[in-house]
PDB file of C-alpha atoms in Angstrom:
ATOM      1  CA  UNK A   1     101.394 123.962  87.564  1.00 60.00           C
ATOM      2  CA  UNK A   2      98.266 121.687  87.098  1.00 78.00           C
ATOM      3  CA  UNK A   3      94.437 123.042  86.300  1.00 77.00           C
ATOM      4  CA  UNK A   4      96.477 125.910  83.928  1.00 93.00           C
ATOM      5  CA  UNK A   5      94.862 124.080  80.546  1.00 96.00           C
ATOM      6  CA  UNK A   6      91.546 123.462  82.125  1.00 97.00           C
ATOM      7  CA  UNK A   7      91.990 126.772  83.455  1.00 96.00           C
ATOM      8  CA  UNK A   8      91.931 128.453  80.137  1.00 97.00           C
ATOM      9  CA  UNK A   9      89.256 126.654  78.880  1.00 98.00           C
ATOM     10  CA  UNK A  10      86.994 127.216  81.990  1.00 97.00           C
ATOM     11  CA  UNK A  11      87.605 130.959  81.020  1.00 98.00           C
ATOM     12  CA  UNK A  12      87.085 130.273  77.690  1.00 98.00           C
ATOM     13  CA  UNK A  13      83.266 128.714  78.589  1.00 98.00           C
ATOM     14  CA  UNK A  14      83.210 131.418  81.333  1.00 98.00           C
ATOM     15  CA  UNK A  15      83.094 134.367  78.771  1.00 98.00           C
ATOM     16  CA  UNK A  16      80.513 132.648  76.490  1.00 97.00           C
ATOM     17  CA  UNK A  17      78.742 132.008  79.605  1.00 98.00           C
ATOM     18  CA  UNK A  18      78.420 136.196  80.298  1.00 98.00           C
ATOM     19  CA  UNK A  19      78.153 136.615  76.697  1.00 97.00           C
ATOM     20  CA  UNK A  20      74.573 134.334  76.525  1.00 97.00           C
ATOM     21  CA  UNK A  21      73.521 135.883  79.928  1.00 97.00           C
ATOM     22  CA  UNK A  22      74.009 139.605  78.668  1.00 98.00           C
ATOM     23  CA  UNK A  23      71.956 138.351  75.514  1.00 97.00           C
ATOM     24  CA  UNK A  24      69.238 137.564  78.061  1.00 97.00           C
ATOM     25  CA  UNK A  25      69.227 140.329  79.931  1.00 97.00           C
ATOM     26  CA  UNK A  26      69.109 142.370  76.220  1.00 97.00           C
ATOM     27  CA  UNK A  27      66.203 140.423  75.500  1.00 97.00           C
ATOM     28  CA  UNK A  28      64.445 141.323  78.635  1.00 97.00           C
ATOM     29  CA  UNK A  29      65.100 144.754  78.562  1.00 97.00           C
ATOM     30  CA  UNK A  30      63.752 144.926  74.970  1.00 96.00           C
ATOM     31  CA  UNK A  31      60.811 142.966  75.008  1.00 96.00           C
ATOM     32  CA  UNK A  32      60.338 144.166  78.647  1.00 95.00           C
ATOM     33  CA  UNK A  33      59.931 140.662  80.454  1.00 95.00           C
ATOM     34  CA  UNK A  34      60.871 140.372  84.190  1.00 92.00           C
ATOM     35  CA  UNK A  35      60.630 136.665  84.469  1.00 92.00           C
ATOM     36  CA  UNK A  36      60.177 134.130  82.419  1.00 93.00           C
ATOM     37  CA  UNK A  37      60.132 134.221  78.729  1.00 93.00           C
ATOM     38  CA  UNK A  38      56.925 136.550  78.341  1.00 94.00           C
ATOM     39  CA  UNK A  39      55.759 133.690  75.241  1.00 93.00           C
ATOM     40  CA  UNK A  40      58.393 135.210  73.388  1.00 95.00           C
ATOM     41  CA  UNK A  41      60.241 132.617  71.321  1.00 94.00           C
ATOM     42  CA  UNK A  42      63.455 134.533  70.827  1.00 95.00           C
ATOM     43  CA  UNK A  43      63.865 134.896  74.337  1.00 96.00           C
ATOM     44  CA  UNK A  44      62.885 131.622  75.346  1.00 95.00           C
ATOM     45  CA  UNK A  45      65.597 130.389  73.071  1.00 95.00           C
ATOM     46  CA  UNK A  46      68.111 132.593  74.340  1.00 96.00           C
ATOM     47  CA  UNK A  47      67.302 131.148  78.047  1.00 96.00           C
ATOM     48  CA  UNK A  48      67.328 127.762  76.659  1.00 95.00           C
ATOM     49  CA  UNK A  49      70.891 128.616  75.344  1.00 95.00           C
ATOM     50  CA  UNK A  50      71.937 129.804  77.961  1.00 96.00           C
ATOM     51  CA  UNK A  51      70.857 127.084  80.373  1.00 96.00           C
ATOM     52  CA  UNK A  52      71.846 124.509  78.321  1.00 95.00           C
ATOM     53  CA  UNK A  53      75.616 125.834  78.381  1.00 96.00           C
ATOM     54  CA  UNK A  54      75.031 125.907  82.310  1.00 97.00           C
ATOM     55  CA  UNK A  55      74.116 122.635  82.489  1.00 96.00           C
ATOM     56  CA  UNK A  56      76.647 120.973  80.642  1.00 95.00           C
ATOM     57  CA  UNK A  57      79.688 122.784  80.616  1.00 95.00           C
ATOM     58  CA  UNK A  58      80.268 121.914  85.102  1.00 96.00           C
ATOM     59  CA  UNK A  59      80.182 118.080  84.567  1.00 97.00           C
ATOM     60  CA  UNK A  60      82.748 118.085  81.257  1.00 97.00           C
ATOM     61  CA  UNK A  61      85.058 121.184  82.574  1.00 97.00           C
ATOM     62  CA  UNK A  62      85.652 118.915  86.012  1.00 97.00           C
ATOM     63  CA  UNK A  63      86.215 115.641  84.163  1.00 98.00           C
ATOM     64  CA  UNK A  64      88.668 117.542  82.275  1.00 98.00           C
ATOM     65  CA  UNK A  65      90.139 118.917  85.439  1.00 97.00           C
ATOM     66  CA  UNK A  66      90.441 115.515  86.752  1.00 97.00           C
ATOM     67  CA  UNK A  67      92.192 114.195  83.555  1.00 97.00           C
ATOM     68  CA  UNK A  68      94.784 116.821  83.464  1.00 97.00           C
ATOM     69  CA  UNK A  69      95.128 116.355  87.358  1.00 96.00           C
ATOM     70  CA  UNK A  70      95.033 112.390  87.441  1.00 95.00           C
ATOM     71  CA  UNK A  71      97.843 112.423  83.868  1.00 95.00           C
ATOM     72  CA  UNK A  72      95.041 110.922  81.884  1.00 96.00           C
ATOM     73  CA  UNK A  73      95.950 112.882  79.452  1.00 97.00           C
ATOM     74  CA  UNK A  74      98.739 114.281  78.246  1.00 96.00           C
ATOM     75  CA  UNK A  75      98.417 118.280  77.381  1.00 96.00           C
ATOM     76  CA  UNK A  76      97.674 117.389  73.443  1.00 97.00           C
ATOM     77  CA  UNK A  77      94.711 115.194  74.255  1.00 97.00           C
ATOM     78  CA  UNK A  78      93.655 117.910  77.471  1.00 97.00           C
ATOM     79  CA  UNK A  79      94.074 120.913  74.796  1.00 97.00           C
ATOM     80  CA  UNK A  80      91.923 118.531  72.218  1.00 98.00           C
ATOM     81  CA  UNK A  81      89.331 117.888  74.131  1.00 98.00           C
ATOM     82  CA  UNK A  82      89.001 121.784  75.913  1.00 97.00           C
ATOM     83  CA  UNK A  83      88.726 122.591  72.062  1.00 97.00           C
ATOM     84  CA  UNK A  84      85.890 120.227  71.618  1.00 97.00           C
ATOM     85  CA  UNK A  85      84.083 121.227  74.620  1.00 96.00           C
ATOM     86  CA  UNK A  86      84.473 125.375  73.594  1.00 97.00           C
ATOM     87  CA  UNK A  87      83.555 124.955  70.057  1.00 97.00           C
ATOM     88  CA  UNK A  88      80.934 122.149  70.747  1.00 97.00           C
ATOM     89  CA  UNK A  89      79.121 124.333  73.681  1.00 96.00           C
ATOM     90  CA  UNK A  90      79.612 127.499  71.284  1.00 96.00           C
ATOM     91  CA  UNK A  91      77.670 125.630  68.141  1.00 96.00           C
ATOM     92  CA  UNK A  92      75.034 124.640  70.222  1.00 95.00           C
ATOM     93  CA  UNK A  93      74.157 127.951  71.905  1.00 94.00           C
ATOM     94  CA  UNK A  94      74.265 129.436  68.227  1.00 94.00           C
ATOM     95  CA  UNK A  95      72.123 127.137  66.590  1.00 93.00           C
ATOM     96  CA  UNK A  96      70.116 127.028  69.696  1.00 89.00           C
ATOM     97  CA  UNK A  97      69.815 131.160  69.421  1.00 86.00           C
ATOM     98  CA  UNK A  98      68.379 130.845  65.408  1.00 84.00           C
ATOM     99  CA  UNK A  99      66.187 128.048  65.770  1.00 80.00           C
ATOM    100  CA  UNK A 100      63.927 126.501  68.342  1.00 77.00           C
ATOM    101  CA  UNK A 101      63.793 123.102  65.747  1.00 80.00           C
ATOM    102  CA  UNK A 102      66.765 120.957  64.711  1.00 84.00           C
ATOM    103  CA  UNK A 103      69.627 122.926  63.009  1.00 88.00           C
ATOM    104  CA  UNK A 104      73.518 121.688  62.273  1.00 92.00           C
ATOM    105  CA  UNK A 105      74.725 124.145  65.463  1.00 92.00           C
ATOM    106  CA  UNK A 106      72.906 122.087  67.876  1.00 93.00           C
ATOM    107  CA  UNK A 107      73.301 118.845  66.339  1.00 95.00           C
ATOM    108  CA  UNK A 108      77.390 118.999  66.129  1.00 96.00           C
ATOM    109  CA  UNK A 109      77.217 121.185  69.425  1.00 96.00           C
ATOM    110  CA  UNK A 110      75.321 118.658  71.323  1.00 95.00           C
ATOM    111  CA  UNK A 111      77.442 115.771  69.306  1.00 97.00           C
ATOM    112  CA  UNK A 112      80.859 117.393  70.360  1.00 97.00           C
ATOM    113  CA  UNK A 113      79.735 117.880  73.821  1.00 96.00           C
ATOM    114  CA  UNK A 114      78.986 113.992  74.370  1.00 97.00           C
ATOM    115  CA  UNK A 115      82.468 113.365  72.511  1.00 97.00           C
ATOM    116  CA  UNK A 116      84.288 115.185  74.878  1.00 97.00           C
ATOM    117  CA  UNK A 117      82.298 113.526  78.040  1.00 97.00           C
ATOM    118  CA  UNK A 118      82.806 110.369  76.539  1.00 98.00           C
ATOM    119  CA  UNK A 119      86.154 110.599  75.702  1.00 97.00           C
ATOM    120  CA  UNK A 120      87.434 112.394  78.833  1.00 98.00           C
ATOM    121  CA  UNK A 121      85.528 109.463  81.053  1.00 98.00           C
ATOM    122  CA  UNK A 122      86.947 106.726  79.330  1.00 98.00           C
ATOM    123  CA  UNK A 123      90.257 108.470  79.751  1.00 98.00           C
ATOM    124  CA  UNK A 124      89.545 108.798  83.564  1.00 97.00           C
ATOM    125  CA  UNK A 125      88.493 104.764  83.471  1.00 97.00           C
ATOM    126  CA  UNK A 126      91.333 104.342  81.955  1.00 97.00           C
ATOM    127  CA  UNK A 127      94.036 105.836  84.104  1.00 96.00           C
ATOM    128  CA  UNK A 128      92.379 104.280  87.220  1.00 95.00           C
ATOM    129  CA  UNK A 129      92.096 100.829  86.242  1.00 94.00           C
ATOM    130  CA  UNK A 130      96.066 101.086  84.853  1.00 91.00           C
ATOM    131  CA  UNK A 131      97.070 102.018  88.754  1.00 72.00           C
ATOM    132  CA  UNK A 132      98.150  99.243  90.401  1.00 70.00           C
TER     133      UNK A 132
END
């Protein structure tokens, strides 16, 4: 049954995904913005967070799709790097959420992240220059 590891680590990213919009929407409510962040830094930080997981976690969730599809990986390295990718994206947004500046979530978050794309697209390089 392939796509059942990235599966469970799409629904993994999925949940944090609701979890950061529902903070958003809370922050809206409270501070009564419609659109936009109203100038409000803990709101704009909470969009931020939220788009930032949006905007990452497509490209890395397919290219680990495509190594457990493709046998690029066996299911220790796929189950590795879904780890990375859940607790790197989950870092970010909460060090992202306390601080607009630099802070140790966002720098391993952000670090993790590129370690899974990296290591996932080497291991798609990989497996497609090895097929005759």
């Amino acid at each position: 049954m392939h796509g059942l590891i990235t599966g469970s680590y799409a629904a993994l990213i999925a949940l944090l995904v609701v979890a950061l919009a529902a903070r958003v929407v809370r922050l809206r409510w409270r501070l009564k913005v419609g659109i936009g962040d109203g100038g409000q830094p803990v709101l704009a930080r909470a969009i931020r967070a939220h788009g930032n997981l949006i905007e990452n976690a497509p490209l890395v969730l397919l290219l680990l799709l495509l190594a457990e599809l493709g046998g690029a990986l066996p299911p220790a390295g796929l189950h590795a790097a879904g780890g990375v990718i859940v607790l790197g994206r989950l870092l970010h947004a909460v060090g992202l959420s306390r601080s607009a500046g630099t802070s140790p979530g966002r720098f391993l978050g952000t670090a993790l992240t590129w370690l899974a794309l990296l290591g996932l697209a080497l291991a798609l390089i990989a497996r497609a220059l090895a097929v005759p």
